[in-house]
XYZ file of C-alpha atoms in Angstrom:
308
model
C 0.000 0.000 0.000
C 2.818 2.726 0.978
C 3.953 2.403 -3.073
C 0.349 2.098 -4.660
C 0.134 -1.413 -4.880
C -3.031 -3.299 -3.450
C -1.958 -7.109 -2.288
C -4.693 -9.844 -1.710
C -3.089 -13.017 -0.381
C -5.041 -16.227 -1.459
C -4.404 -19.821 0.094
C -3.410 -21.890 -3.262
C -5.901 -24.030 -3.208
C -8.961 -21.289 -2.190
C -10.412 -21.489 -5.748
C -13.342 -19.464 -4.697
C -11.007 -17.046 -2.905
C -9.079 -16.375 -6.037
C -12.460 -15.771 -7.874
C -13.194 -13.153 -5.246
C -10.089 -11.519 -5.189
C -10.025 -10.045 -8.623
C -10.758 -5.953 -8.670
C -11.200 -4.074 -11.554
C -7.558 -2.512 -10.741
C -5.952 -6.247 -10.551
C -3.199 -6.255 -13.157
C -1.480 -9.918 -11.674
C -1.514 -13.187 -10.560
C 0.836 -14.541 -8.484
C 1.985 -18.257 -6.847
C 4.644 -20.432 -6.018
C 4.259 -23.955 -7.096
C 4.165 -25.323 -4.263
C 4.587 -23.061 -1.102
C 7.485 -22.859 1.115
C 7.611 -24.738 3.589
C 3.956 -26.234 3.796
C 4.221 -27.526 -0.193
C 0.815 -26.473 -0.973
C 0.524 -27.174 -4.650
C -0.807 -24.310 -7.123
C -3.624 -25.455 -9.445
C -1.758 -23.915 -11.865
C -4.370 -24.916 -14.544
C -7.445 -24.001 -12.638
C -6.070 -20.873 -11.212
C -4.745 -19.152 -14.651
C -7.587 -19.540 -16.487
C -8.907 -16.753 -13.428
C -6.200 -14.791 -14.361
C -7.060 -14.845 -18.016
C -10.565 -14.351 -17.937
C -9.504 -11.445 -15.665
C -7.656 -10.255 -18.450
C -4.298 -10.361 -16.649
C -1.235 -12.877 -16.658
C -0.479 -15.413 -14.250
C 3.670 -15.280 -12.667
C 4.716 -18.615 -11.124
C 7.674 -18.902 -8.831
C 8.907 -22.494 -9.237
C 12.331 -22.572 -7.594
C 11.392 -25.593 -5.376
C 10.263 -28.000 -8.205
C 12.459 -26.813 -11.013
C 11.861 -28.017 -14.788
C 12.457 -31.000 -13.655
C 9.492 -32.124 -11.511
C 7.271 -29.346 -12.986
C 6.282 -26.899 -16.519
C 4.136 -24.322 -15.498
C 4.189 -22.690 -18.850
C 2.368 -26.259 -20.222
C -0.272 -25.902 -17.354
C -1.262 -22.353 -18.363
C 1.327 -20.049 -16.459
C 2.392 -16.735 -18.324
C 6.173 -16.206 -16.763
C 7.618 -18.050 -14.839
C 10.785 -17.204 -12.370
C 13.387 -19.117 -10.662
C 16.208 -18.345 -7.745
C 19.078 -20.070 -9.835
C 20.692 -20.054 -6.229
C 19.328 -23.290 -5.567
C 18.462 -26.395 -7.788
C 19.130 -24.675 -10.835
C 22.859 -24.389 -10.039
C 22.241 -26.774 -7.451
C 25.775 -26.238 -5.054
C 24.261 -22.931 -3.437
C 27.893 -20.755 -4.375
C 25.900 -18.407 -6.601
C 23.373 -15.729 -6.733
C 21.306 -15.505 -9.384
C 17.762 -15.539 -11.037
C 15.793 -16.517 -14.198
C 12.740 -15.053 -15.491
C 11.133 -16.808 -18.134
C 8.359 -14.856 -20.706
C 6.074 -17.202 -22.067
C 5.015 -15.328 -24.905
C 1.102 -16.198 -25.169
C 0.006 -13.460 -22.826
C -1.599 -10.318 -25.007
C -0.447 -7.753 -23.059
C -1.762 -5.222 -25.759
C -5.438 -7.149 -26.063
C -5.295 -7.073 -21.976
C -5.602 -3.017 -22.175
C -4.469 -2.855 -18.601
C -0.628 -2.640 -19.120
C -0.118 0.444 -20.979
C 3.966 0.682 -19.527
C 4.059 -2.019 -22.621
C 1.723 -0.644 -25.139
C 1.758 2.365 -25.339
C 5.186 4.906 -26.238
C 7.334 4.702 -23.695
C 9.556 7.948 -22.683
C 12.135 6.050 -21.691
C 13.196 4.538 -24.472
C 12.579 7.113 -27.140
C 8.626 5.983 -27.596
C 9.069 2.968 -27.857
C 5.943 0.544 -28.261
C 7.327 -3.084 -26.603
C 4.340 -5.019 -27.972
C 5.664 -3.552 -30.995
C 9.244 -4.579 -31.277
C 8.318 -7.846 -29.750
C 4.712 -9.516 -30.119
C 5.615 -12.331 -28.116
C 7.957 -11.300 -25.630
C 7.042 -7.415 -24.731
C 7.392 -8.637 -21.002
C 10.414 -9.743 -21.054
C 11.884 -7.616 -23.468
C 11.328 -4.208 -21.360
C 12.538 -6.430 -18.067
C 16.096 -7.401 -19.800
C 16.649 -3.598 -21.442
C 15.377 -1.310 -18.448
C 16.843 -3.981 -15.837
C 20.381 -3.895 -17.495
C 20.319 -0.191 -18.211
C 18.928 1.041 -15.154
C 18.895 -1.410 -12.184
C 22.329 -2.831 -12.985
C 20.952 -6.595 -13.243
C 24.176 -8.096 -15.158
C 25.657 -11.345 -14.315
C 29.241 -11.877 -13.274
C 30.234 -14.357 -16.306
C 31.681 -16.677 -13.455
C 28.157 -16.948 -11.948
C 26.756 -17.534 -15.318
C 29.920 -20.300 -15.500
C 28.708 -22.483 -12.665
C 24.970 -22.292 -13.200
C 25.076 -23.368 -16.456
C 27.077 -25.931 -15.394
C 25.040 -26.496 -12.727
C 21.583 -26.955 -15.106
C 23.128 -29.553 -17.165
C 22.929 -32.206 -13.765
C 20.032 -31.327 -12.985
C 17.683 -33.879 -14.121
C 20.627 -36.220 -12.213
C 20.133 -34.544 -9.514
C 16.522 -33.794 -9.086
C 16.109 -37.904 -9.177
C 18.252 -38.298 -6.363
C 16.780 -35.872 -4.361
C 13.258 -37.035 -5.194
C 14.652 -40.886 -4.497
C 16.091 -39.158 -1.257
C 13.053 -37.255 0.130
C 11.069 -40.600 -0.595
C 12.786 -42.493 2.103
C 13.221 -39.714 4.389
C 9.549 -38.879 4.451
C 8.516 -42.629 4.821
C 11.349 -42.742 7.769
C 9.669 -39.013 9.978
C 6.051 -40.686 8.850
C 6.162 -43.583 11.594
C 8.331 -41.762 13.820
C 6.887 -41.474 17.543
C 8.851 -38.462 17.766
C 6.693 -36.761 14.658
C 3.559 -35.556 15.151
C 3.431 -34.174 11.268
C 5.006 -34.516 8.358
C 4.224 -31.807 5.561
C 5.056 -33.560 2.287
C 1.928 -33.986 -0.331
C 3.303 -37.944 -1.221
C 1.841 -38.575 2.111
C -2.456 -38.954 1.907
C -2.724 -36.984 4.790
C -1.642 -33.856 3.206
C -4.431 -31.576 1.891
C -2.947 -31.488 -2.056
C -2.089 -35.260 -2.237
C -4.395 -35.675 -5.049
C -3.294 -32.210 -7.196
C 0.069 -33.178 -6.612
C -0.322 -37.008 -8.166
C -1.686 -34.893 -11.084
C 0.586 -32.206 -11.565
C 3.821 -33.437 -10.073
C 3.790 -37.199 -10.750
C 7.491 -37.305 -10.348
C 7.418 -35.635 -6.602
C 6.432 -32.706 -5.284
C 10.164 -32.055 -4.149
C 12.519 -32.105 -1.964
C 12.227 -28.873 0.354
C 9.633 -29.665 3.194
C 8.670 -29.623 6.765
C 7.511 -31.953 10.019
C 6.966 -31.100 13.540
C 8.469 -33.044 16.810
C 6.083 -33.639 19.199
C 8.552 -31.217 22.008
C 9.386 -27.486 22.850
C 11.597 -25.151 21.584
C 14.875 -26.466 23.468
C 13.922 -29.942 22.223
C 13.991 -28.303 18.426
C 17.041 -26.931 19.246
C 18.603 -30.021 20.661
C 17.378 -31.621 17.276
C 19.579 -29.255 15.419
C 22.511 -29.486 18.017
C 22.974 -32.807 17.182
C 22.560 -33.371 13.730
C 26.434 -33.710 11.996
C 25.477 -34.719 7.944
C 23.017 -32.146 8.168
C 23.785 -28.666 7.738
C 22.219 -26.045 9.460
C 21.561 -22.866 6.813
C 18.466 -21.525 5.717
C 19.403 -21.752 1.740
C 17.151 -24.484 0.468
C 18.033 -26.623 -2.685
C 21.482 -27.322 -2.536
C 23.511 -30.551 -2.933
C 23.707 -31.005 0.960
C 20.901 -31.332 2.903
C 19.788 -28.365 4.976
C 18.126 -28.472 8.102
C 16.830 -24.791 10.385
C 14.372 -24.580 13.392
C 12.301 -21.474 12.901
C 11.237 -21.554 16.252
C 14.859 -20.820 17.541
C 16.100 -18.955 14.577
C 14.321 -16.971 11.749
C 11.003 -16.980 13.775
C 12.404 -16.664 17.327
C 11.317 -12.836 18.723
C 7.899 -14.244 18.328
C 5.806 -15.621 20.802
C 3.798 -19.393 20.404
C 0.462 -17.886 19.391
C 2.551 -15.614 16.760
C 4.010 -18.662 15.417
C 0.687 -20.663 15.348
C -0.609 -17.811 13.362
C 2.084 -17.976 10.567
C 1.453 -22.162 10.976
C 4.614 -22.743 13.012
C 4.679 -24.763 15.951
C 7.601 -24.913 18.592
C 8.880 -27.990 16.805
C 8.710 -27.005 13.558
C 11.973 -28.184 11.738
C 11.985 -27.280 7.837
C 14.402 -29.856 5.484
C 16.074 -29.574 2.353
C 16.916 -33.019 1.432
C 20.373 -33.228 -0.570
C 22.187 -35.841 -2.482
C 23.767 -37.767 0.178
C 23.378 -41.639 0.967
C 19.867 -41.698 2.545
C 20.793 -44.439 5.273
C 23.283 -41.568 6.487
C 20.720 -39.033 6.172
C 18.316 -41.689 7.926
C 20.602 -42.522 10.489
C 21.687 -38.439 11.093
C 17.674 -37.409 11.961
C 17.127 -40.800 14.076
C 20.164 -40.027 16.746
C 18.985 -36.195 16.549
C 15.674 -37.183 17.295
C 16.305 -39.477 20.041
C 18.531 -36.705 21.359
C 15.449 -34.127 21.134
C 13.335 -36.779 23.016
C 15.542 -36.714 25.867
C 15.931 -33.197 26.278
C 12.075 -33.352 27.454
């Protein structure tokens, strides 16, 4: 609101709130895939044929599934953006970003984005539907970002996440094959009250997910221990393949406690509130052996247990 812009946050799967939060001023959709760290999958699909009939173009942050598990531009997304920090490049030594224009938005036919279609003082009245029918988007993002925000890659950051992409299907299977057995292992855990992956029935976009992300819904997710916050932190004490950073993504696996970290100046009913419990612990599963990874959790968790 302080710079003019009107924000209506939508659950992902609140069809009917999505319906009811178009405006006559809405000029963008917005999601992730699936959300971070509760993996809430987008109907994608569903959700940008809103968008369209609202005239506007759906933007899709999938940084957590990557090309790999998931297309949003196939499923009806307009542009599409990725933190090449993470799986992209996949060794989290980089920062970086893609933005990806799908070209079958009319931004012209939309009449609601006049920055595009109409002359633009900027760059000598320029039109950008104009000089590019299929890419006006992304064309004024590349020239006024380079120009005037600076946005230019060191060509040693390029280097590695080019290097990085071509793993990446590699990759993504492990971590998928990873997250599998780590899941199953936290799912009969007595030490778990929740685990907050959508391969497991119990979570609320099981069935969207078997649809739209038949090879896994990734490998970034979150589960609860039944304790307090100095059991969390115990959790995290103890872990040693584990690494405790709040980059997600990356070829090692990750582990933080919000509770005792990003989240801890607030008090338990503040956490409820942004679905956080005392035990929260969110994972990024990496590429190691997954009895290690197995075995790492177990002795943390048995070491969080007696810490009650």
């Amino acid at each position: 609101a302080r710079f003019g812009i009107e924000t209506t946050f939508v659950k992902p799967g609140d069809i009917d709130g999505w319906k009811a939060a178009v405006r006559p001023n809405t000029k963008l959709f917005f999601g992730e895939t699936v959300g971070n760290p509760g993996l809430d999958v987008l109907d994608i699909p569903t959700v940008s044929q809103i968008a369209h009939e609202a005239g506007v173009p759906l933007l899709v942050d999938s940084t957590l599934t990557s090309p790999w598990l998931m297309k949003p531009l196939s499923l009806g997304a307009d542009i599409v953006y990725h933190s090449a920090t993470k799986f992209l490049s996949g060794h989290g030594t980089v920062i970086g970003g893609v933005i990806v224009d799908g070209g079958s938005f009319d931004w012209e036919r939309s009449g609601k984005f006049p920055e595009l279609s109409a002359p633009y003082d900027g760059f000598h009245n320029m039109v950008f539907t104009e000089e590019s029918s299929v890419g006006a988007f992304l064309l004024r993002a590349r020239r006024e970002g380079l120009r005037d925000f600076g946005a230019c890659m060191s060509p040693h950051t390029a280097w590695l996440i080019l290097q990085g992409i071509e793993t990446l299907p590699l990759r993504m299977e492990r971590h998928m094959r990873n997250t599998v057995k780590v899941v199953e292992f936290l799912a009969s855990h007595s030490m778990v009250s929740r685990v907050g992956h959508p391969m497991l029935e119990s979570h609320p976009s099981h069935a969207l997910a078997k649809k739209l992300l038949p090879r896994g819904a990734g490998s970034v997710f979150s589960f609860d221990i039944a304790g307090n916050r100095n059991q969390g932190k115990k959790f995290i004490e103890t872990l040693k393949v584990f690494s405790h950073l709040a980059n997600v993504g990356d070829c090692r696996s990750l582990v933080i406690h919000p509770a005792s970290t990003t989240h801890f100046r607030m008090d338990d009913a503040a956490l409820a509130g942004a679905g956080i419990s005392q035990g929260t612990i969110r994972l990024s599963i990496g590429l190691e052996d997954a009895d290690d990874l197995i075995d790492d959790l177990k002795r943390a968790l048995k070491a969080a247990e007696k810490a009650a």
